[in-house]
PDB file of C-alpha atoms in Angstrom:
ATOM      1  CA  MET A   1     -15.011  19.899  -9.727  1.00 73.00           C
ATOM      2  CA  LEU A   2     -11.718  19.364  -7.414  1.00 82.00           C
ATOM      3  CA  SER A   3     -11.505  16.217  -6.331  1.00 86.00           C
ATOM      4  CA  LEU A   4     -11.241  16.515  -2.520  1.00 86.00           C
ATOM      5  CA  GLU A   5      -9.288  13.311  -1.972  1.00 87.00           C
ATOM      6  CA  ARG A   6      -6.758  14.297  -4.634  1.00 90.00           C
ATOM      7  CA  LEU A   7      -6.012  18.015  -3.070  1.00 89.00           C
ATOM      8  CA  ARG A   8      -5.310  15.705   0.681  1.00 87.00           C
ATOM      9  CA  ILE A   9      -2.919  14.403  -1.433  1.00 89.00           C
ATOM     10  CA  LEU A  10      -1.070  17.190  -3.465  1.00 90.00           C
ATOM     11  CA  HIS A  11      -1.495  18.571   0.695  1.00 88.00           C
ATOM     12  CA  ALA A  12       0.481  15.907   0.972  1.00 87.00           C
ATOM     13  CA  ILE A  13       4.098  16.444  -0.922  1.00 90.00           C
ATOM     14  CA  ASP A  14       4.102  19.790  -0.487  1.00 88.00           C
ATOM     15  CA  ALA A  15       3.986  18.901   3.387  1.00 83.00           C
ATOM     16  CA  TYR A  16       6.243  16.414   3.808  1.00 81.00           C
ATOM     17  CA  GLY A  17       8.612  16.591   0.372  1.00 85.00           C
ATOM     18  CA  SER A  18       8.394  13.770  -1.806  1.00 88.00           C
ATOM     19  CA  VAL A  19       5.783  11.294  -3.364  1.00 90.00           C
ATOM     20  CA  SER A  20       7.295   7.946  -0.753  1.00 89.00           C
ATOM     21  CA  ALA A  21       6.712  10.495   1.544  1.00 86.00           C
ATOM     22  CA  ALA A  22       3.335  11.456   1.197  1.00 87.00           C
ATOM     23  CA  ALA A  23       2.738   7.272   0.601  1.00 87.00           C
ATOM     24  CA  ASP A  24       4.048   6.475   4.035  1.00 82.00           C
ATOM     25  CA  VAL A  25       1.742   9.363   5.629  1.00 76.00           C
ATOM     26  CA  LEU A  26      -1.168   8.338   3.463  1.00 81.00           C
ATOM     27  CA  HIS A  27      -0.464   4.001   4.085  1.00 78.00           C
ATOM     28  CA  VAL A  28      -1.142   4.146  -0.390  1.00 85.00           C
ATOM     29  CA  THR A  29       1.228   3.573  -2.598  1.00 90.00           C
ATOM     30  CA  THR A  30       3.495   5.307  -4.235  1.00 90.00           C
ATOM     31  CA  SER A  31       1.709   4.306  -7.655  1.00 91.00           C
ATOM     32  CA  ALA A  32      -1.772   5.556  -6.358  1.00 90.00           C
ATOM     33  CA  ILE A  33      -0.163   8.706  -5.580  1.00 90.00           C
ATOM     34  CA  SER A  34       1.179   9.050  -8.957  1.00 90.00           C
ATOM     35  CA  GLN A  35      -1.964   7.912 -11.005  1.00 92.00           C
ATOM     36  CA  GLN A  36      -4.338  10.483  -8.766  1.00 90.00           C
ATOM     37  CA  MET A  37      -1.904  13.281  -9.060  1.00 91.00           C
ATOM     38  CA  GLY A  38      -1.750  12.680 -13.362  1.00 92.00           C
ATOM     39  CA  LYS A  39      -5.789  12.853 -12.374  1.00 93.00           C
ATOM     40  CA  LEU A  40      -6.026  15.952 -10.319  1.00 93.00           C
ATOM     41  CA  GLU A  41      -3.576  17.604 -13.305  1.00 92.00           C
ATOM     42  CA  ARG A  42      -5.733  16.568 -16.285  1.00 92.00           C
ATOM     43  CA  GLU A  43      -8.641  18.162 -13.430  1.00 89.00           C
ATOM     44  CA  THR A  44      -6.916  21.140 -13.304  1.00 91.00           C
ATOM     45  CA  GLY A  45      -5.548  21.714 -16.658  1.00 92.00           C
ATOM     46  CA  GLN A  46      -2.155  22.218 -15.578  1.00 90.00           C
ATOM     47  CA  GLN A  47       1.140  20.564 -14.733  1.00 94.00           C
ATOM     48  CA  LEU A  48       1.576  20.014 -10.703  1.00 93.00           C
ATOM     49  CA  LEU A  49       4.553  18.291 -10.713  1.00 91.00           C
ATOM     50  CA  ALA A  50       7.282  18.379 -11.910  1.00 91.00           C
ATOM     51  CA  LYS A  51      10.802  15.851 -12.022  1.00 87.00           C
ATOM     52  CA  ASN A  52      13.204  17.406  -9.813  1.00 84.00           C
ATOM     53  CA  GLY A  53      16.264  14.227 -10.003  1.00 82.00           C
ATOM     54  CA  ARG A  54      14.659  11.127  -8.644  1.00 79.00           C
ATOM     55  CA  GLY A  55      12.027  13.424  -6.810  1.00 83.00           C
ATOM     56  CA  VAL A  56       9.567  15.539  -7.937  1.00 87.00           C
ATOM     57  CA  ARG A  57       8.945  18.991  -6.877  1.00 89.00           C
ATOM     58  CA  LEU A  58       5.871  21.356  -6.780  1.00 92.00           C
ATOM     59  CA  THR A  59       5.535  23.920 -10.101  1.00 93.00           C
ATOM     60  CA  ASP A  60       4.028  26.726  -9.562  1.00 93.00           C
ATOM     61  CA  ALA A  61       0.203  26.042  -9.911  1.00 93.00           C
ATOM     62  CA  GLY A  62       0.952  23.195  -7.329  1.00 91.00           C
ATOM     63  CA  ARG A  63       2.594  25.678  -4.471  1.00 92.00           C
ATOM     64  CA  LEU A  64      -0.970  27.455  -5.992  1.00 93.00           C
ATOM     65  CA  LEU A  65      -2.973  24.976  -5.268  1.00 93.00           C
ATOM     66  CA  SER A  66      -1.280  23.232  -2.783  1.00 90.00           C
ATOM     67  CA  GLY A  67      -2.164  26.310  -0.978  1.00 89.00           C
ATOM     68  CA  HIS A  68      -5.730  26.473  -1.571  1.00 90.00           C
ATOM     69  CA  ALA A  69      -5.877  22.766  -0.463  1.00 86.00           C
ATOM     70  CA  ASP A  70      -4.906  23.836   3.213  1.00 83.00           C
ATOM     71  CA  ARG A  71      -7.699  25.792   3.976  1.00 84.00           C
ATOM     72  CA  ILE A  72     -10.150  23.626   2.001  1.00 85.00           C
ATOM     73  CA  LEU A  73      -9.424  21.089   4.033  1.00 81.00           C
ATOM     74  CA  SER A  74      -9.309  23.112   7.326  1.00 76.00           C
ATOM     75  CA  MET A  75     -12.362  24.034   6.618  1.00 80.00           C
ATOM     76  CA  VAL A  76     -14.223  20.489   5.856  1.00 80.00           C
ATOM     77  CA  GLU A  77     -12.989  19.739   9.445  1.00 73.00           C
ATOM     78  CA  LEU A  78     -14.332  23.074  10.776  1.00 72.00           C
ATOM     79  CA  ALA A  79     -17.398  22.720   9.136  1.00 76.00           C
ATOM     80  CA  HIS A  80     -17.386  19.142  10.281  1.00 72.00           C
ATOM     81  CA  SER A  81     -16.921  20.896  13.569  1.00 65.00           C
ATOM     82  CA  ASP A  82     -19.488  23.094  13.346  1.00 71.00           C
ATOM     83  CA  LEU A  83     -22.182  20.510  12.363  1.00 71.00           C
ATOM     84  CA  GLU A  84     -20.879  18.275  16.213  1.00 69.00           C
ATOM     85  CA  ALA A  85     -21.487  21.541  17.764  1.00 65.00           C
ATOM     86  CA  HIS A  86     -25.046  22.345  16.547  1.00 59.00           C
ATOM     87  CA  ARG A  87     -25.965  19.049  17.271  1.00 69.00           C
ATOM     88  CA  GLY A  88     -24.491  19.681  21.039  1.00 70.00           C
ATOM     89  CA  ALA A  89     -23.443  16.239  21.576  1.00 80.00           C
ATOM     90  CA  PRO A  90     -20.870  14.253  21.038  1.00 88.00           C
ATOM     91  CA  VAL A  91     -22.454  11.930  18.268  1.00 85.00           C
ATOM     92  CA  GLY A  92     -20.483   9.698  15.302  1.00 86.00           C
ATOM     93  CA  THR A  93     -16.361   8.404  15.018  1.00 89.00           C
ATOM     94  CA  LEU A  94     -14.036   9.635  17.566  1.00 94.00           C
ATOM     95  CA  ALA A  95     -10.156   7.960  16.412  1.00 94.00           C
ATOM     96  CA  ILE A  96      -7.552   8.273  18.609  1.00 97.00           C
ATOM     97  CA  GLY A  97      -3.939   7.086  18.723  1.00 97.00           C
ATOM     98  CA  ALA A  98      -1.966   6.726  21.764  1.00 97.00           C
ATOM     99  CA  PHE A  99       1.034   5.947  22.700  1.00 95.00           C
ATOM    100  CA  PRO A 100       0.774   2.160  23.778  1.00 93.00           C
ATOM    101  CA  THR A 101       1.366   2.839  27.975  1.00 93.00           C
ATOM    102  CA  ALA A 102      -0.965   5.174  27.590  1.00 96.00           C
ATOM    103  CA  ALA A 103      -2.960   2.808  25.958  1.00 96.00           C
ATOM    104  CA  ARG A 104      -2.731   0.228  27.907  1.00 95.00           C
ATOM    105  CA  GLY A 105      -2.428   2.952  31.850  1.00 95.00           C
ATOM    106  CA  LEU A 106      -5.562   5.327  31.159  1.00 97.00           C
ATOM    107  CA  PHE A 107      -7.756   4.000  28.103  1.00 97.00           C
ATOM    108  CA  PRO A 108      -9.517   1.080  29.351  1.00 96.00           C
ATOM    109  CA  ARG A 109     -11.340   3.079  31.933  1.00 96.00           C
ATOM    110  CA  VAL A 110     -11.682   6.329  29.497  1.00 97.00           C
ATOM    111  CA  LEU A 111     -13.365   4.117  26.554  1.00 97.00           C
ATOM    112  CA  ALA A 112     -16.095   2.932  29.388  1.00 97.00           C
ATOM    113  CA  ALA A 113     -16.212   5.689  30.521  1.00 97.00           C
ATOM    114  CA  LEU A 114     -17.351   7.428  26.938  1.00 97.00           C
ATOM    115  CA  ARG A 115     -19.449   4.711  25.913  1.00 96.00           C
ATOM    116  CA  ASP A 116     -21.193   4.632  29.662  1.00 96.00           C
ATOM    117  CA  GLU A 117     -21.674   8.744  29.399  1.00 95.00           C
ATOM    118  CA  HIS A 118     -22.322   9.469  25.572  1.00 94.00           C
ATOM    119  CA  PRO A 119     -23.964   5.936  24.029  1.00 92.00           C
ATOM    120  CA  GLN A 120     -24.550   8.322  20.519  1.00 90.00           C
ATOM    121  CA  LEU A 121     -20.080   7.898  20.160  1.00 92.00           C
ATOM    122  CA  ARG A 122     -17.790   5.769  18.601  1.00 94.00           C
ATOM    123  CA  PRO A 123     -14.346   6.167  19.482  1.00 96.00           C
ATOM    124  CA  TYR A 124     -11.990   3.834  18.255  1.00 96.00           C
ATOM    125  CA  LEU A 125      -8.172   3.331  19.674  1.00 97.00           C
ATOM    126  CA  GLU A 126      -5.048   2.994  18.484  1.00 95.00           C
ATOM    127  CA  GLU A 127      -1.768   2.740  19.073  1.00 95.00           C
ATOM    128  CA  MET A 128       1.272   4.743  17.804  1.00 93.00           C
ATOM    129  CA  GLU A 129       4.015   5.976  19.001  1.00 90.00           C
ATOM    130  CA  PRO A 130       4.394  10.098  19.163  1.00 91.00           C
ATOM    131  CA  ARG A 131       6.232  10.289  16.020  1.00 87.00           C
ATOM    132  CA  GLU A 132       3.039   8.688  14.242  1.00 88.00           C
ATOM    133  CA  ALA A 133       0.678  10.258  15.503  1.00 93.00           C
ATOM    134  CA  VAL A 134       1.180  14.304  15.482  1.00 91.00           C
ATOM    135  CA  PRO A 135       1.193  13.296  11.883  1.00 86.00           C
ATOM    136  CA  ARG A 136      -1.388  11.561  11.105  1.00 86.00           C
ATOM    137  CA  LEU A 137      -3.326  14.145  13.623  1.00 90.00           C
ATOM    138  CA  MET A 138      -2.087  16.347  10.773  1.00 84.00           C
ATOM    139  CA  ARG A 139      -3.122  15.384   7.725  1.00 77.00           C
ATOM    140  CA  GLY A 140      -6.899  14.066   9.453  1.00 81.00           C
ATOM    141  CA  ASP A 141      -6.204  10.344  10.055  1.00 84.00           C
ATOM    142  CA  ILE A 142      -7.016  10.346  13.495  1.00 92.00           C
ATOM    143  CA  ASP A 143      -9.115  13.019  15.716  1.00 93.00           C
ATOM    144  CA  LEU A 144      -7.357  13.257  19.052  1.00 97.00           C
ATOM    145  CA  ALA A 145      -3.358  12.375  19.989  1.00 98.00           C
ATOM    146  CA  VAL A 146      -2.791  11.700  23.756  1.00 98.00           C
ATOM    147  CA  VAL A 147       1.619  12.143  23.792  1.00 97.00           C
ATOM    148  CA  LEU A 148       4.051  12.081  25.866  1.00 95.00           C
ATOM    149  CA  ASP A 149       7.348  14.786  26.098  1.00 94.00           C
ATOM    150  CA  TRP A 150      10.314  15.065  28.826  1.00 94.00           C
ATOM    151  CA  TYR A 151      10.902  16.626  31.390  1.00 93.00           C
ATOM    152  CA  ASN A 152      14.014  17.750  29.495  1.00 93.00           C
ATOM    153  CA  LYS A 153      12.897  17.385  26.269  1.00 91.00           C
ATOM    154  CA  PRO A 154       9.998  19.607  24.797  1.00 91.00           C
ATOM    155  CA  LEU A 155       8.041  17.232  21.450  1.00 87.00           C
ATOM    156  CA  PRO A 156       7.343  19.604  19.050  1.00 84.00           C
ATOM    157  CA  LEU A 157       3.807  20.024  18.003  1.00 86.00           C
ATOM    158  CA  PRO A 158       3.428  21.588  14.521  1.00 85.00           C
ATOM    159  CA  ASP A 159       1.281  24.837  14.316  1.00 84.00           C
ATOM    160  CA  GLY A 160      -2.291  24.237  13.764  1.00 86.00           C
ATOM    161  CA  LEU A 161      -2.732  22.069  17.138  1.00 92.00           C
ATOM    162  CA  ALA A 162      -3.900  22.637  20.351  1.00 94.00           C
ATOM    163  CA  LYS A 163      -3.023  20.114  23.400  1.00 94.00           C
ATOM    164  CA  ALA A 164      -4.504  19.633  26.446  1.00 96.00           C
ATOM    165  CA  GLU A 165      -2.636  18.087  29.882  1.00 95.00           C
ATOM    166  CA  LEU A 166      -3.223  15.088  31.220  1.00 97.00           C
ATOM    167  CA  LEU A 167      -0.546  13.851  33.641  1.00 96.00           C
ATOM    168  CA  ASP A 168       3.118  13.939  34.428  1.00 96.00           C
ATOM    169  CA  ASP A 169       4.244   9.858  35.089  1.00 96.00           C
ATOM    170  CA  VAL A 170       7.401   9.859  37.131  1.00 96.00           C
ATOM    171  CA  ALA A 171       9.887   6.801  35.584  1.00 96.00           C
ATOM    172  CA  ASP A 172      11.814   4.757  37.418  1.00 97.00           C
ATOM    173  CA  VAL A 173      15.342   2.812  36.945  1.00 97.00           C
ATOM    174  CA  ALA A 174      14.730  -0.969  36.918  1.00 98.00           C
ATOM    175  CA  VAL A 175      17.927  -3.113  37.442  1.00 98.00           C
ATOM    176  CA  PRO A 176      18.055  -6.699  37.984  1.00 98.00           C
ATOM    177  CA  SER A 177      17.370  -8.049  40.975  1.00 96.00           C
ATOM    178  CA  GLY A 178      21.202  -8.924  42.014  1.00 95.00           C
ATOM    179  CA  HIS A 179      22.636  -5.634  40.914  1.00 97.00           C
ATOM    180  CA  PRO A 180      24.166  -3.806  43.218  1.00 96.00           C
ATOM    181  CA  LEU A 181      21.550  -1.440  43.974  1.00 96.00           C
ATOM    182  CA  ALA A 182      18.569  -2.998  44.043  1.00 96.00           C
ATOM    183  CA  GLY A 183      16.642  -2.656  47.155  1.00 92.00           C
ATOM    184  CA  ARG A 184      18.148   0.963  47.411  1.00 94.00           C
ATOM    185  CA  GLU A 185      15.483   3.555  48.330  1.00 94.00           C
ATOM    186  CA  TRP A 186      17.018   5.984  45.835  1.00 95.00           C
ATOM    187  CA  CYS A 187      19.465   6.129  43.294  1.00 95.00           C
ATOM    188  CA  ASP A 188      20.889   8.822  40.247  1.00 95.00           C
ATOM    189  CA  LEU A 189      21.684   8.288  36.938  1.00 94.00           C
ATOM    190  CA  GLU A 190      25.669   8.715  37.253  1.00 95.00           C
ATOM    191  CA  ASP A 191      26.126   5.151  39.876  1.00 95.00           C
ATOM    192  CA  PHE A 192      24.245   3.627  36.440  1.00 95.00           C
ATOM    193  CA  ALA A 193      27.979   4.482  34.749  1.00 93.00           C
ATOM    194  CA  GLY A 194      29.036   0.900  33.971  1.00 92.00           C
ATOM    195  CA  ASP A 195      26.018  -0.451  33.248  1.00 96.00           C
ATOM    196  CA  ASP A 196      24.923  -1.609  29.741  1.00 97.00           C
ATOM    197  CA  TRP A 197      21.283   0.292  28.800  1.00 97.00           C
ATOM    198  CA  ILE A 198      18.239  -1.401  27.968  1.00 98.00           C
ATOM    199  CA  GLY A 199      16.497   1.331  25.492  1.00 96.00           C
ATOM    200  CA  TRP A 200      14.310   2.416  22.771  1.00 95.00           C
ATOM    201  CA  PRO A 201      15.364   1.599  18.974  1.00 93.00           C
ATOM    202  CA  PRO A 202      17.226   4.819  17.224  1.00 92.00           C
ATOM    203  CA  GLY A 203      14.599   7.078  15.457  1.00 87.00           C
ATOM    204  CA  GLU A 204      12.370   6.620  18.872  1.00 88.00           C
ATOM    205  CA  PHE A 205      11.607   9.984  20.226  1.00 89.00           C
ATOM    206  CA  CYS A 206      12.487   8.117  24.105  1.00 92.00           C
ATOM    207  CA  HIS A 207      15.947   6.885  22.973  1.00 93.00           C
ATOM    208  CA  GLU A 208      16.236  10.287  21.746  1.00 93.00           C
ATOM    209  CA  TRP A 209      15.833  11.029  25.666  1.00 94.00           C
ATOM    210  CA  LEU A 210      17.988   8.801  26.837  1.00 95.00           C
ATOM    211  CA  VAL A 211      21.274   9.024  25.080  1.00 95.00           C
ATOM    212  CA  PHE A 212      20.425  13.262  25.332  1.00 94.00           C
ATOM    213  CA  THR A 213      19.709  12.563  28.994  1.00 95.00           C
ATOM    214  CA  LEU A 214      22.613  10.373  30.025  1.00 94.00           C
ATOM    215  CA  ARG A 215      25.143  12.482  28.449  1.00 94.00           C
ATOM    216  CA  GLY A 216      23.107  15.177  30.155  1.00 93.00           C
ATOM    217  CA  LYS A 217      25.089  13.204  33.470  1.00 91.00           C
ATOM    218  CA  GLY A 218      28.024  13.349  31.619  1.00 91.00           C
ATOM    219  CA  LEU A 219      27.063   8.808  30.887  1.00 91.00           C
ATOM    220  CA  GLU A 220      28.231   7.716  27.332  1.00 90.00           C
ATOM    221  CA  PRO A 221      25.222   5.414  26.179  1.00 90.00           C
ATOM    222  CA  ARG A 222      25.893   1.854  26.342  1.00 94.00           C
ATOM    223  CA  ILE A 223      22.737   0.613  24.398  1.00 96.00           C
ATOM    224  CA  ALA A 224      23.090  -3.103  24.643  1.00 97.00           C
ATOM    225  CA  HIS A 225      19.541  -3.569  23.403  1.00 97.00           C
ATOM    226  CA  ALA A 226      16.456  -1.692  21.890  1.00 97.00           C
ATOM    227  CA  ALA A 227      12.243  -3.152  22.757  1.00 95.00           C
ATOM    228  CA  GLU A 228       9.608  -0.498  22.384  1.00 90.00           C
ATOM    229  CA  GLU A 229       7.891  -2.239  24.435  1.00 89.00           C
ATOM    230  CA  HIS A 230       8.610  -1.335  28.276  1.00 91.00           C
ATOM    231  CA  HIS A 231       7.317  -4.839  28.711  1.00 92.00           C
ATOM    232  CA  THR A 232      10.110  -6.371  26.656  1.00 95.00           C
ATOM    233  CA  GLN A 233      12.296  -4.343  28.615  1.00 97.00           C
ATOM    234  CA  LEU A 234      11.814  -5.182  31.846  1.00 97.00           C
ATOM    235  CA  ALA A 235      12.147  -8.467  30.274  1.00 97.00           C
ATOM    236  CA  LEU A 236      15.459  -8.747  29.398  1.00 98.00           C
ATOM    237  CA  VAL A 237      16.507  -6.906  32.227  1.00 98.00           C
ATOM    238  CA  ALA A 238      15.257  -9.844  34.607  1.00 97.00           C
ATOM    239  CA  ALA A 239      17.656 -11.658  32.468  1.00 97.00           C
ATOM    240  CA  GLY A 240      20.266  -9.909  33.507  1.00 97.00           C
ATOM    241  CA  LEU A 241      21.047  -8.166  30.177  1.00 98.00           C
ATOM    242  CA  GLY A 242      20.801  -4.624  31.462  1.00 97.00           C
ATOM    243  CA  VAL A 243      19.467  -1.976  33.569  1.00 98.00           C
ATOM    244  CA  ALA A 244      16.385   0.169  31.341  1.00 97.00           C
ATOM    245  CA  ILE A 245      13.599   3.394  32.701  1.00 97.00           C
ATOM    246  CA  THR A 246      10.968   2.844  33.351  1.00 96.00           C
ATOM    247  CA  PRO A 247       7.962   4.944  33.797  1.00 95.00           C
ATOM    248  CA  ARG A 248       4.713   3.895  36.424  1.00 95.00           C
ATOM    249  CA  LEU A 249       1.673   4.831  33.582  1.00 95.00           C
ATOM    250  CA  GLY A 250       1.065   0.429  32.565  1.00 91.00           C
ATOM    251  CA  ARG A 251       3.456  -0.455  34.385  1.00 91.00           C
ATOM    252  CA  GLY A 252       1.429  -2.905  36.166  1.00 87.00           C
ATOM    253  CA  PRO A 253       3.324  -6.453  37.702  1.00 92.00           C
ATOM    254  CA  VAL A 254       7.042  -6.748  37.704  1.00 94.00           C
ATOM    255  CA  PRO A 255       8.358  -9.173  36.534  1.00 94.00           C
ATOM    256  CA  GLU A 256      10.134 -12.258  38.665  1.00 96.00           C
ATOM    257  CA  GLY A 257      13.503 -10.999  39.157  1.00 97.00           C
ATOM    258  CA  VAL A 258      13.126  -7.201  38.133  1.00 97.00           C
ATOM    259  CA  SER A 259      14.155  -4.126  41.616  1.00 97.00           C
ATOM    260  CA  ILE A 260      12.427  -1.144  41.083  1.00 97.00           C
ATOM    261  CA  VAL A 261      14.685   2.030  42.308  1.00 97.00           C
ATOM    262  CA  PRO A 262      13.554   5.574  42.468  1.00 97.00           C
ATOM    263  CA  VAL A 263      15.773   8.255  40.335  1.00 95.00           C
ATOM    264  CA  ARG A 264      16.127  11.336  43.610  1.00 92.00           C
ATOM    265  CA  HIS A 265      16.564  13.765  40.894  1.00 88.00           C
ATOM    266  CA  THR A 266      12.756  13.108  39.168  1.00 89.00           C
ATOM    267  CA  MET A 267      12.508  11.541  35.562  1.00 94.00           C
ATOM    268  CA  ARG A 268       9.083  12.824  34.692  1.00 95.00           C
ATOM    269  CA  ARG A 269       7.224  12.598  31.756  1.00 96.00           C
ATOM    270  CA  HIS A 270       4.542  15.038  30.869  1.00 96.00           C
ATOM    271  CA  VAL A 271       1.471  13.687  28.606  1.00 97.00           C
ATOM    272  CA  TYR A 272      -1.092  15.005  26.977  1.00 96.00           C
ATOM    273  CA  ALA A 273      -3.714  15.506  24.682  1.00 98.00           C
ATOM    274  CA  ALA A 274      -3.832  17.317  21.719  1.00 97.00           C
ATOM    275  CA  TRP A 275      -6.322  17.435  18.450  1.00 95.00           C
ATOM    276  CA  ARG A 276      -5.869  20.523  15.838  1.00 91.00           C
ATOM    277  CA  ALA A 277      -7.510  23.737  16.389  1.00 89.00           C
ATOM    278  CA  ASP A 278      -9.922  24.133  13.744  1.00 82.00           C
ATOM    279  CA  ALA A 279     -11.975  20.869  16.053  1.00 82.00           C
ATOM    280  CA  ASP A 280     -12.031  22.681  18.751  1.00 81.00           C
ATOM    281  CA  ARG A 281     -15.795  23.248  19.265  1.00 82.00           C
ATOM    282  CA  ARG A 282     -16.548  19.607  18.998  1.00 88.00           C
ATOM    283  CA  PRO A 283     -18.421  17.668  21.747  1.00 90.00           C
ATOM    284  CA  SER A 284     -16.545  14.436  21.382  1.00 92.00           C
ATOM    285  CA  ILE A 285     -13.041  16.256  21.620  1.00 93.00           C
ATOM    286  CA  ARG A 286     -14.236  18.121  24.638  1.00 93.00           C
ATOM    287  CA  ALA A 287     -15.552  15.311  25.554  1.00 95.00           C
ATOM    288  CA  ALA A 288     -12.720  12.428  24.945  1.00 97.00           C
ATOM    289  CA  VAL A 289     -10.445  14.916  27.088  1.00 97.00           C
ATOM    290  CA  ASP A 290     -12.560  14.988  29.731  1.00 96.00           C
ATOM    291  CA  ALA A 291     -12.377  11.213  30.461  1.00 97.00           C
ATOM    292  CA  LEU A 292      -8.807  11.903  29.748  1.00 98.00           C
ATOM    293  CA  ARG A 293      -8.262  14.620  32.652  1.00 97.00           C
ATOM    294  CA  ARG A 294      -9.843  12.378  35.488  1.00 96.00           C
ATOM    295  CA  ALA A 295      -8.824   9.056  34.426  1.00 96.00           C
ATOM    296  CA  GLY A 296      -4.999  10.696  35.071  1.00 95.00           C
ATOM    297  CA  ALA A 297      -6.500  11.976  38.596  1.00 93.00           C
ATOM    298  CA  GLU A 298      -7.529   8.644  39.356  1.00 89.00           C
ATOM    299  CA  ARG A 299      -4.177   7.372  38.622  1.00 82.00           C
TER     300      ARG A 299
END
């Protein structure tokens, strides 16, 4: 009998290209993965991994088994989906990943609504950026992800995912209260040609978007500081250390010393829910998406 968990590990090595990458996405150590692969090779009686320089590659037998693992894991998810659909009501645990401003701006009312409307459903929310949420969704660690992209830079989603649009979130520019543009009715991004920016850490999708957008306006971005949380960015703006893009979702009160200026050519983030297509029939998925849509419409 082949171990489902070991098949999941083999599939992750194939999908992410290395033992270390698979260990990162599965939140286990590389030694644990090596031990499990050794057991899987003994179970199958075949070599599944071979050394390739400093890393490993899948053998022909490994690639063959990984293809079967992909279908097996999909069938397990489909079975779970069908069983829940057979019950006809949202029940059990629903693991959700959402980026921080969605977690703050949408999920208090979403989770309260799910608690009141579906008492047998146990949603579990964890904050995570889209770069983490999408791989975890694909491998089945979470059931639903709330992710974003920007009006001029789509977020690529892998095959096998379904999605539903939730809302468009307008973004403004936050400036120190003493800034020449503070109090203006609107501004253009070109107006900030001489400013330092408070941005996101390199590697973040929003960092890439900011650099892409400013360069599209003919501006070479001068990113003076980087922070993941918008509240931290606004604190740095209040200290006069730069200007920042600030979306409206989950913004909350603006700190003293910060002025918000709308952008004439509106910048929008598209917020949507994503889930594995083979889980499409799960009532818990549908209930959560309905609650998210209502929360988005009530903003």
